[in-house]
XYZ file of C-alpha atoms in Angstrom:
542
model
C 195.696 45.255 249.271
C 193.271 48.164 247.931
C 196.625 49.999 247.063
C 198.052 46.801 244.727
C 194.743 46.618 243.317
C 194.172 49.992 242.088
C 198.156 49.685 241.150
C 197.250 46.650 238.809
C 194.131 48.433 237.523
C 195.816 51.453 236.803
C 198.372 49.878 234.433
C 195.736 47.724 233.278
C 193.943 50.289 231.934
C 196.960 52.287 230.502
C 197.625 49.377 228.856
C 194.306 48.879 227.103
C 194.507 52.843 226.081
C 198.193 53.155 225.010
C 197.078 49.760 222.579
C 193.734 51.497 221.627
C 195.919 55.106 221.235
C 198.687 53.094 218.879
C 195.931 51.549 217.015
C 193.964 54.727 216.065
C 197.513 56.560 215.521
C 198.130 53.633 212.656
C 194.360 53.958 211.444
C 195.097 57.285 210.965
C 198.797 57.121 209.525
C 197.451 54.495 206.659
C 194.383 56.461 205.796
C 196.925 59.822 205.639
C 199.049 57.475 203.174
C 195.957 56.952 201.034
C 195.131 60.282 200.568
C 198.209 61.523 199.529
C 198.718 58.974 196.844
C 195.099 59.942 195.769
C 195.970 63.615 195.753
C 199.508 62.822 194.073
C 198.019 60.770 190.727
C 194.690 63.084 190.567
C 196.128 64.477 187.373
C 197.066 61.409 186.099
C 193.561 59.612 186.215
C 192.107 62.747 184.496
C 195.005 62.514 181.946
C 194.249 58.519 181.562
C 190.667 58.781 181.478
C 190.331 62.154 179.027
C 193.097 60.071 176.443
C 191.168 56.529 177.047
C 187.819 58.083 175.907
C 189.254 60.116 172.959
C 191.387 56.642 172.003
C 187.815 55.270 172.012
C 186.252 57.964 169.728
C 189.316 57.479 167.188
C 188.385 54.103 167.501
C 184.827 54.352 166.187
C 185.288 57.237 164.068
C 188.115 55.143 162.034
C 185.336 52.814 161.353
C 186.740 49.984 163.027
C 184.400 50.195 166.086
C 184.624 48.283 169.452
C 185.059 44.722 168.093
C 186.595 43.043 165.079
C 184.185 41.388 163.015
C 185.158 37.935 164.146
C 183.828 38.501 167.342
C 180.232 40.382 169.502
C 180.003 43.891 169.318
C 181.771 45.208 172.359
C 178.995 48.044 172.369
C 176.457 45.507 173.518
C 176.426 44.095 177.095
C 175.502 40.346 176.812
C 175.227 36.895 178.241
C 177.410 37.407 181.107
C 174.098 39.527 182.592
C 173.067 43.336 182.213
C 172.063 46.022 184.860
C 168.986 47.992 183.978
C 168.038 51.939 184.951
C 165.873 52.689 187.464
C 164.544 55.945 188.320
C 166.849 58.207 185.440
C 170.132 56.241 186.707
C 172.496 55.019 184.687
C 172.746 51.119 183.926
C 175.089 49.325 185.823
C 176.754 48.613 182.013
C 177.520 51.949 182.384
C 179.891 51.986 185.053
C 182.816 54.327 183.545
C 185.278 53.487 186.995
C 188.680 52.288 187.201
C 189.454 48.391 187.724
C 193.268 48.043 188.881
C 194.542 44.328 188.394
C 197.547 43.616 189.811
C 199.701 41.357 187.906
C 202.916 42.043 187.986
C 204.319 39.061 185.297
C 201.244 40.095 182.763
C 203.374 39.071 179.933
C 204.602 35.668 180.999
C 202.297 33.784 178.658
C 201.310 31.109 181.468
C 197.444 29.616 182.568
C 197.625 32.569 185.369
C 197.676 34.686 181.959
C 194.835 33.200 180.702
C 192.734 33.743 183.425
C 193.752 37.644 183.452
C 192.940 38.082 179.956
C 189.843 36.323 179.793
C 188.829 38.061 183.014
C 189.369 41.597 180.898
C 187.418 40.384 178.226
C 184.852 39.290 180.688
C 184.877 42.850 182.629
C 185.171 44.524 178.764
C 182.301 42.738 178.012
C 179.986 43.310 181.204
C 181.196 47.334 181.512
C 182.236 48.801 178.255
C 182.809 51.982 179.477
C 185.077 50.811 182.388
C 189.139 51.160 182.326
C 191.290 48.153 182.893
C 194.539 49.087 184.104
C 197.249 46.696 184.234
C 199.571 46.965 186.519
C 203.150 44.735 185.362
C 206.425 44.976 185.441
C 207.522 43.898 182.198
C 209.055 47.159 180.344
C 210.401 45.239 177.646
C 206.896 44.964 176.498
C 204.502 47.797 174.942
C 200.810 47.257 174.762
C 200.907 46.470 171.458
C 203.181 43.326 171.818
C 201.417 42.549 174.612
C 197.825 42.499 173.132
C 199.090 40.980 170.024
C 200.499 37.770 172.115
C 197.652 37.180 174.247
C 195.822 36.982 170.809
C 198.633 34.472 169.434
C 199.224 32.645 172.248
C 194.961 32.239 174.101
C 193.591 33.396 171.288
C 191.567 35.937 173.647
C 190.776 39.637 171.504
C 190.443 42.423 173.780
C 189.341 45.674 173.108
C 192.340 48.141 173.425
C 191.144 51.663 173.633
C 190.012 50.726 177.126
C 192.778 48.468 178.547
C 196.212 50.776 179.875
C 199.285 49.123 181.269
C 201.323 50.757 183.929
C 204.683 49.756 184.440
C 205.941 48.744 187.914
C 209.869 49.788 188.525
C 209.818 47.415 191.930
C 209.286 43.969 190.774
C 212.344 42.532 191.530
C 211.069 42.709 195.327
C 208.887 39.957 194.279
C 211.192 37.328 192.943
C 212.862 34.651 194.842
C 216.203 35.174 193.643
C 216.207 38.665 195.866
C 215.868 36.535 198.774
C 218.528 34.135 199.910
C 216.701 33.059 202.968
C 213.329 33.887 204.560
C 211.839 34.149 200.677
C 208.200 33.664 201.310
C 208.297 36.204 203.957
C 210.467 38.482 201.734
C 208.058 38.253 198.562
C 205.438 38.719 200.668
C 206.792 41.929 202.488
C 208.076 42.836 199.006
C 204.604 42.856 197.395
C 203.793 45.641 199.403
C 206.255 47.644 197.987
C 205.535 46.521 194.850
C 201.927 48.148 195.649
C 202.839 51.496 196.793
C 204.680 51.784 193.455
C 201.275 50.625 191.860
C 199.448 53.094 194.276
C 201.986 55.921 193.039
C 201.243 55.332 189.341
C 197.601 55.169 189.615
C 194.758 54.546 192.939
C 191.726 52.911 190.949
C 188.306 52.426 191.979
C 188.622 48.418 192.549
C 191.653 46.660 193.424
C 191.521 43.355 191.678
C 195.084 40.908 192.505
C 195.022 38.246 189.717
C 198.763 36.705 191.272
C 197.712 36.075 194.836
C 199.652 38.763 196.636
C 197.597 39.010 199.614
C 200.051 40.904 201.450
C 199.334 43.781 198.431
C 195.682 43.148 199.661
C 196.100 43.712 203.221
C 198.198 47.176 202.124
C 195.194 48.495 199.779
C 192.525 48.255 202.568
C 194.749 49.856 205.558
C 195.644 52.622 202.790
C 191.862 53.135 201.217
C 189.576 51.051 203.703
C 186.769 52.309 201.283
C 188.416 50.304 198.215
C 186.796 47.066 197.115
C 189.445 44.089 196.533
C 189.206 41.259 195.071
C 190.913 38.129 194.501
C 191.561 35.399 192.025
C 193.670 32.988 194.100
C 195.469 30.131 192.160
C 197.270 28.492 194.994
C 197.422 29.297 198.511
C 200.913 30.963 199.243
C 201.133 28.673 202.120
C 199.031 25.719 202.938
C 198.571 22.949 205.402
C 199.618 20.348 202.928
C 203.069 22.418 202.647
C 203.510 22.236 206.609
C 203.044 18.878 205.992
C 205.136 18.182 203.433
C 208.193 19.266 205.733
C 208.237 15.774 207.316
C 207.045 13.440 204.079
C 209.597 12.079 201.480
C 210.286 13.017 198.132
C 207.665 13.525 195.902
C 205.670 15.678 198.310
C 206.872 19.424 196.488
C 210.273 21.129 196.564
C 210.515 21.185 200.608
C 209.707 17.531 200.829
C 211.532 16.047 204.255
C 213.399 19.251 204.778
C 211.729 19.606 208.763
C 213.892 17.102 210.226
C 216.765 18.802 213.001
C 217.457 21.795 213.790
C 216.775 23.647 211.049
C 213.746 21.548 209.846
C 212.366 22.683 213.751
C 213.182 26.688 212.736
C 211.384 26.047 209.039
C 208.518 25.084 210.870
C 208.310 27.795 213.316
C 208.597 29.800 210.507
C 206.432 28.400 208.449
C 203.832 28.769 211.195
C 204.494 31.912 212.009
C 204.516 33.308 208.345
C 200.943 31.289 207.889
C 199.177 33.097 210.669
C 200.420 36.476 208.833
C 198.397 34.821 205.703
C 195.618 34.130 207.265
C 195.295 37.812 208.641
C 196.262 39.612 204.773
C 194.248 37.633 203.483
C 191.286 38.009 205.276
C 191.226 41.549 204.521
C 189.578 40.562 200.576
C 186.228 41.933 199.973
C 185.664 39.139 197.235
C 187.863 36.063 196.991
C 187.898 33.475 193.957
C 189.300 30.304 193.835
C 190.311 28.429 190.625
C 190.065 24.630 192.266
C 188.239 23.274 195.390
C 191.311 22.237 196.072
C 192.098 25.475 196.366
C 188.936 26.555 197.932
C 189.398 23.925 200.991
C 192.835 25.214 201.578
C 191.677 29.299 201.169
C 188.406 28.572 203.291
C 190.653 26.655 206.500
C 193.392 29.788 206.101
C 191.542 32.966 205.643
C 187.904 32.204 206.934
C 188.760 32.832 210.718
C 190.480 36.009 209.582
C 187.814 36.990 206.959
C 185.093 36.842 210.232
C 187.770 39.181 212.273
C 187.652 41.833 209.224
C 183.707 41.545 208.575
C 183.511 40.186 205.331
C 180.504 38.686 205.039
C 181.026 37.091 200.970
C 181.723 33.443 201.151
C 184.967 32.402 198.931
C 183.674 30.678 195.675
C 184.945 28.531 193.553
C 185.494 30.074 189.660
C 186.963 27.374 187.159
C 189.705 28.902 184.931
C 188.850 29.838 181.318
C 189.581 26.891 179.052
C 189.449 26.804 175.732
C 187.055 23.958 175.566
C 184.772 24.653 172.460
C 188.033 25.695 169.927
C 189.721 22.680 170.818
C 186.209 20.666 170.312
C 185.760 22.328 167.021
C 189.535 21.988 165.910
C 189.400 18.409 166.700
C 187.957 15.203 165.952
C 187.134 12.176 168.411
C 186.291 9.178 165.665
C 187.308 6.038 164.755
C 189.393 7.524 161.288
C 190.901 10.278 163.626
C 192.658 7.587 165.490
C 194.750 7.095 162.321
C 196.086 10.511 162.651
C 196.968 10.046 166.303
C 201.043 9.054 166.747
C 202.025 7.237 169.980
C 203.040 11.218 171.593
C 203.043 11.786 175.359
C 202.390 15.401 175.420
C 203.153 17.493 178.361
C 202.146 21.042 178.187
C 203.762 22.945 181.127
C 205.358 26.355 181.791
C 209.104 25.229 182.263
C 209.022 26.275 185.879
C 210.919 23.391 188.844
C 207.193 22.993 190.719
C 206.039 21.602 187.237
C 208.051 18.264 187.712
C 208.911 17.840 183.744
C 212.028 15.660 185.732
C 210.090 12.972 186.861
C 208.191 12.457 183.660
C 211.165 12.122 181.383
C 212.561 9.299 184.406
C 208.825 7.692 184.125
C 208.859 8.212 179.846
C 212.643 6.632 180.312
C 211.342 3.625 182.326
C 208.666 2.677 180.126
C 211.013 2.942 177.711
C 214.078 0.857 179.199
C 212.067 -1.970 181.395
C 214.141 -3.356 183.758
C 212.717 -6.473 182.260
C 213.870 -5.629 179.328
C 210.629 -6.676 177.559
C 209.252 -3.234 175.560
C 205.550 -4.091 175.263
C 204.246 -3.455 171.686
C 202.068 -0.999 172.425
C 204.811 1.688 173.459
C 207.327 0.871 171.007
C 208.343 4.542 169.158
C 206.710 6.458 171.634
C 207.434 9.692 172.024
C 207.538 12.812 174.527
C 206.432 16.176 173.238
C 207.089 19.035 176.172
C 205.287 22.064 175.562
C 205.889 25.077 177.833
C 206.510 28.546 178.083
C 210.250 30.146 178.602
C 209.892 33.975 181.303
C 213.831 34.178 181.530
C 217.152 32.955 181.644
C 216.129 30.384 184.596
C 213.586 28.774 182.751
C 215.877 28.434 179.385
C 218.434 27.196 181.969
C 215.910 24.587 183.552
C 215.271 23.319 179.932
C 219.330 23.009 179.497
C 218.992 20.573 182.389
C 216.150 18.997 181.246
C 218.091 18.073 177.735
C 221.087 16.545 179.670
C 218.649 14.588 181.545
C 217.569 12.967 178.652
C 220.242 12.820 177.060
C 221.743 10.988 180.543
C 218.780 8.569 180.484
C 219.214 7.685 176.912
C 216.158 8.797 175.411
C 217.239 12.023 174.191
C 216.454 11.069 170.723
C 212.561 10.122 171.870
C 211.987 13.810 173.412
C 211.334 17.038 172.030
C 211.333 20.339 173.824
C 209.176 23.199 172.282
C 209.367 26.783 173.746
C 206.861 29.620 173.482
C 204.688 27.789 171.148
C 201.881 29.588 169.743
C 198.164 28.611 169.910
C 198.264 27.305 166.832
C 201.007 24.651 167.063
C 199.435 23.724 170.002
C 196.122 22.702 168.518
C 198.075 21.072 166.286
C 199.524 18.767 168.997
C 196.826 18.455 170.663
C 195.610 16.306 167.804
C 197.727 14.433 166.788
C 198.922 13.426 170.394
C 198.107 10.202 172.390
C 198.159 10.848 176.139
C 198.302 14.084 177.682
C 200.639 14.045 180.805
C 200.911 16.855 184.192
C 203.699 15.835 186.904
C 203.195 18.452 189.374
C 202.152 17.598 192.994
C 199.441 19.870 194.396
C 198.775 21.549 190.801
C 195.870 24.255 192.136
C 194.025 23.542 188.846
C 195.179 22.772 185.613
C 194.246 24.337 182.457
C 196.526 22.078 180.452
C 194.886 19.297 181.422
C 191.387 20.458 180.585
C 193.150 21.397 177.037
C 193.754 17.247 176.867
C 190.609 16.541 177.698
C 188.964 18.906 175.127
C 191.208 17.254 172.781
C 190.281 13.786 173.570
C 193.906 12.706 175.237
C 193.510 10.139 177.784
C 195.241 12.121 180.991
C 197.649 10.713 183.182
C 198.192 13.355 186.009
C 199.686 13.783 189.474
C 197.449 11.985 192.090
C 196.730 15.329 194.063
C 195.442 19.083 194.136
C 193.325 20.269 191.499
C 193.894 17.561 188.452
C 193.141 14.708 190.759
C 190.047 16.480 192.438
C 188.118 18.427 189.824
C 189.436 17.475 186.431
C 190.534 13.493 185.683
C 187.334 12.029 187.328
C 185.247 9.552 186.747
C 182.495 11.100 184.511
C 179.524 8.897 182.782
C 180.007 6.099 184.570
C 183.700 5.559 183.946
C 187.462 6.906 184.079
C 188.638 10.268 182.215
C 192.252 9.386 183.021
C 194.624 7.760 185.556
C 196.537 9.100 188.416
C 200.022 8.727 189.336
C 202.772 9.485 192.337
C 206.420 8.384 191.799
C 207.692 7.539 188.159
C 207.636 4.114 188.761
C 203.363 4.658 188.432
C 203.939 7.060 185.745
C 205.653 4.308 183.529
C 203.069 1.962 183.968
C 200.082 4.277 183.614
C 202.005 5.188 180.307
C 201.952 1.778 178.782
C 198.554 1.323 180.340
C 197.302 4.574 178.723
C 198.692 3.527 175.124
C 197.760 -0.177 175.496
C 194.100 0.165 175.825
C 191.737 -1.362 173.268
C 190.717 0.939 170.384
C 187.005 0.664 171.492
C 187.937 1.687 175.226
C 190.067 4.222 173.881
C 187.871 6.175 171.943
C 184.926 5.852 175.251
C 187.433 7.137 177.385
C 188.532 9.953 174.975
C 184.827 10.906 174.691
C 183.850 11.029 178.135
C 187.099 13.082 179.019
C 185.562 15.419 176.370
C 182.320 15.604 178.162
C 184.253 16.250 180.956
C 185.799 19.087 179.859
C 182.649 20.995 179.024
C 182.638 22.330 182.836
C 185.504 24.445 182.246
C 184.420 26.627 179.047
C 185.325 30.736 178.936
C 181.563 31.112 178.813
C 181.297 29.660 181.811
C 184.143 31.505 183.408
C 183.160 35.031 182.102
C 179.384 34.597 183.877
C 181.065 33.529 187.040
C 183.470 36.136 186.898
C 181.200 39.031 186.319
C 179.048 37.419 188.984
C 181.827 38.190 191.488
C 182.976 41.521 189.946
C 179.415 42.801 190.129
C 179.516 42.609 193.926
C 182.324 45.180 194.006
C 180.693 47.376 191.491
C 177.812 47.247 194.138
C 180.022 47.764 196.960
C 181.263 51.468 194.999
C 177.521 52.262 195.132
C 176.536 51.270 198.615
């Protein structure tokens, strides 16, 4: 008996030390990783920092200083909350580190743009002297083009001697076409990749992930455990409304009723599985943001038993995406005699991705259109459907293809109009002269577009979920900003509803959305961001 015992206690023991001994051995391997990289791009940083400063000198000595006219001098550190000296130190505004943000599609001209570019301006703003680095994959693209569209397309100036780009050569282990089965697991797995190349290029002082790659995350803290991270998360990769969506029917996302047999069983072993591995990358954030309470809620139930395992000890906050709120006030009017200029347009602005749902409102436009009671009501007679959106590649341009012969197949191809990669500009100019702004996508994290209606006065009709439903199209000042919608069926009649209201209502509802809207401005954004950013800053000196 004493013999057995001692046995079991024995092995017991060599158990607990061989998983203690494997542990250290990868503790020690990931650290060894990190300092190599650091030694390896030493002579880079120097070489980036030493050509960033004199870019900055040429800058002022030219005369054109740190800012254009049109906007605050970049030289001053305002608004968004300044750091004084204490003791001969050096004001927090004059940090001079390296912030690395991860975004490997920097140039795809989408809301999850917007929010990196206003972030930059933000982190410009709060710490002039500190180097953005980009990291993106899109080589096609130098920093001029770059800089010049987010200024054409957000309208957003940044200030260039202190913004680099460094180009990625692994993205395409980060697209879903790479994978022909097991692709969240594979994007996931291939975002680490994707860091190590980022890694290789340049190690910066803060690790910032504006995409949501929280595998990329977990990599940067076993590599350099002494790295802050960060996180803007737009949508959870994985969520319990997804698991859930396995056994709904249609309308519930892309994988909607796809758990039933066999293979729905597997996808949801998967799915499971792949969700605990989540939970534990993302955990690993120093500071996480989230762009929705939607979001938030999701974020919080995933990564907060995780974040306790890994010590973190920030809670994950909510931070509303930059919308253009007052330019879209000032640009346009709300008024009885701006009515007149409004034409009976459903506007639907929308990168022309397949979670976007542009199908189901051309059905829903198509329905109101063709009653099956074959009694048009006079209020939607010569309506029309405007769809705004952004083209990355030859998928998207394809997608629109298929979007055409849609309408073309439900006879109202006449009645819509696609526009691709429209500037700023043109679409202020729909904006106001549009009737109803319109968002199909179930579970939308946020919804900057639909904040951009609002602004403008549109009366919303949006997907009756995620962020739009939750934080946006609410009731505000006593009434409705908007009206919610599921299948296409609801979408038709919230249409006709939305263009048959009484000029009076209309123009109460168009005003309160407007009030609405004033939650979501840049200024807003930029003091919440630097809020979070100054924690990491902190964290450097601590």
């Amino acid at each position: 008996m004493r013999a057995s015992l001692r046995t079991f206690l024995n092995t017991a023991l060599t158990i607990v030390l061989t998983a203690l001994a494997a542990r250290l051995i990868a503790q020690y391997f990931f650290k060894a990783v990190g300092w190599n990289l650091r030694r390896k791009t030493q002579s880079r940083r120097e070489l980036i920092v030493a050509r960033v400063r004199q870019d900055e000198q040429d800058h002022q000595l030219e005369g054109r200083q740190a800012l254009r006219p049109e906007d605050e001098d970049w030289e001053q550190v305002e608004s968004y909350g300044t750091g004084t000296a204490k003791n001969g130190e050096k004001a927090e505004g004059d940090w001079e580190g390296i912030i690395g943000f991860f975004h490997p599609f920097a140039n795809a001209g989408g809301g999850g743009e917007r929010v990196l570019w206003a972030a930059i301006r933000a982190t410009q703003k709060r710490w002039p002297k500190a180097i953005c680095a980009v990291y993106t994959g899109d080589h096609d693209a130098t920093k001029a083009t770059i800089l010049e569209r987010v200024k054409k397309s957000f309208n957003i100036q940044l200030h260039s001697p202190t913004i680099i780009f460094l180009y990625l050569s692994t993205r395409h282990f980060i697209l879903g076409s790479t994978y022909s089965h097991f692709t969240l697991l594979g994007q996931s797995l291939g975002s680490i990749r994707v860091a190590l190349d980022a890694f290789s290029l340049l190690v910066p002082d803060i690790f910032v992930d504006t995409m949501g790659y929280a595998f990329a995350q977990a990599f940067s803290k076993l590599v350099f455990p002494d790295m802050p991270t960060g996180a803007y998360v737009h949508y959870p990769t994985i969520s319990t409304d997804m698991l859930g969506s396995l056994d709904a029917e249609v309308g519930k996302g892309l994988n909607a009723g796809t758990g039933k047999g066999l293979k729905g069983n597997l996808k949801h072993k998967y799915w499971n599985i792949f969700a605990w591995m989540y939970s534990w990358a993302g955990g690993s954030v120093d500071v996480v943001m989230t762009n929705s309470s939607w979001t938030q809620g999701h974020i919080r139930e995933l990564w907060g038993p995780q974040r306790a395992n890994w010590g973190k000890r920030f809670d994950i906050e909510v931070v509303f995406p930059p919308v253009a709120v007052e330019e879209v006030e000032q640009a346009i009017e709300i008024s009885q005699e701006s009515e007149t200029k409004r034409e009976k347009v459903l506007l639907c602005i929308a990168q022309f991705r397949p979670e976007k749902n542009h199908e189901i409102i051309i059905r829903a436009f198509s329905q109101m259109l063709h009653p099956e009671a074959d009694v048009i009501p006079d209020a939607t007679k010569g309506a029309k459907l405007v769809l705004v959106g952004s083209v990355r590649d030859s998928l998207d341009a394809t997608r629109v293809y298929d979007l055409r012969l849609l309408a073309h197949e439900l006879k109202v191809k006449d009645e819509v109009e696609f526009i691709c990669d429209a500037s700023w500009a043109e679409i202020l100019d729909w904006l106001g002269k549009s009737f109803v702004g319109v968002n199909g996508m179930w579970n939308e994290h946020f919804g900057i577009g639909v904040v951009e209606y609002q602004a403008a006065g549109l009366i919303s009709v949006v997907n009756d979920s995620g962020g739009p439903k939750a934080d946006i199209v609410v009731d505000f000042d006593g009434g409705p900003t908007g009206f919610h919608a599921s299948s296409a069926a609801e979408y038709a009649a919230a249409f006709s509803q939305a263009l048959s209201l009484p000029p009076r209502e209309t123009i109460a509802m168009r005003n309160r959305a407007r009030l609405s809207a004033r939650r979501f401005t840049e200024e807003a954004f930029a003091s919440q961001w630097t809020a979070q950013m100054e924690r990491l800053v902190n964290m450097l000196a601590a």
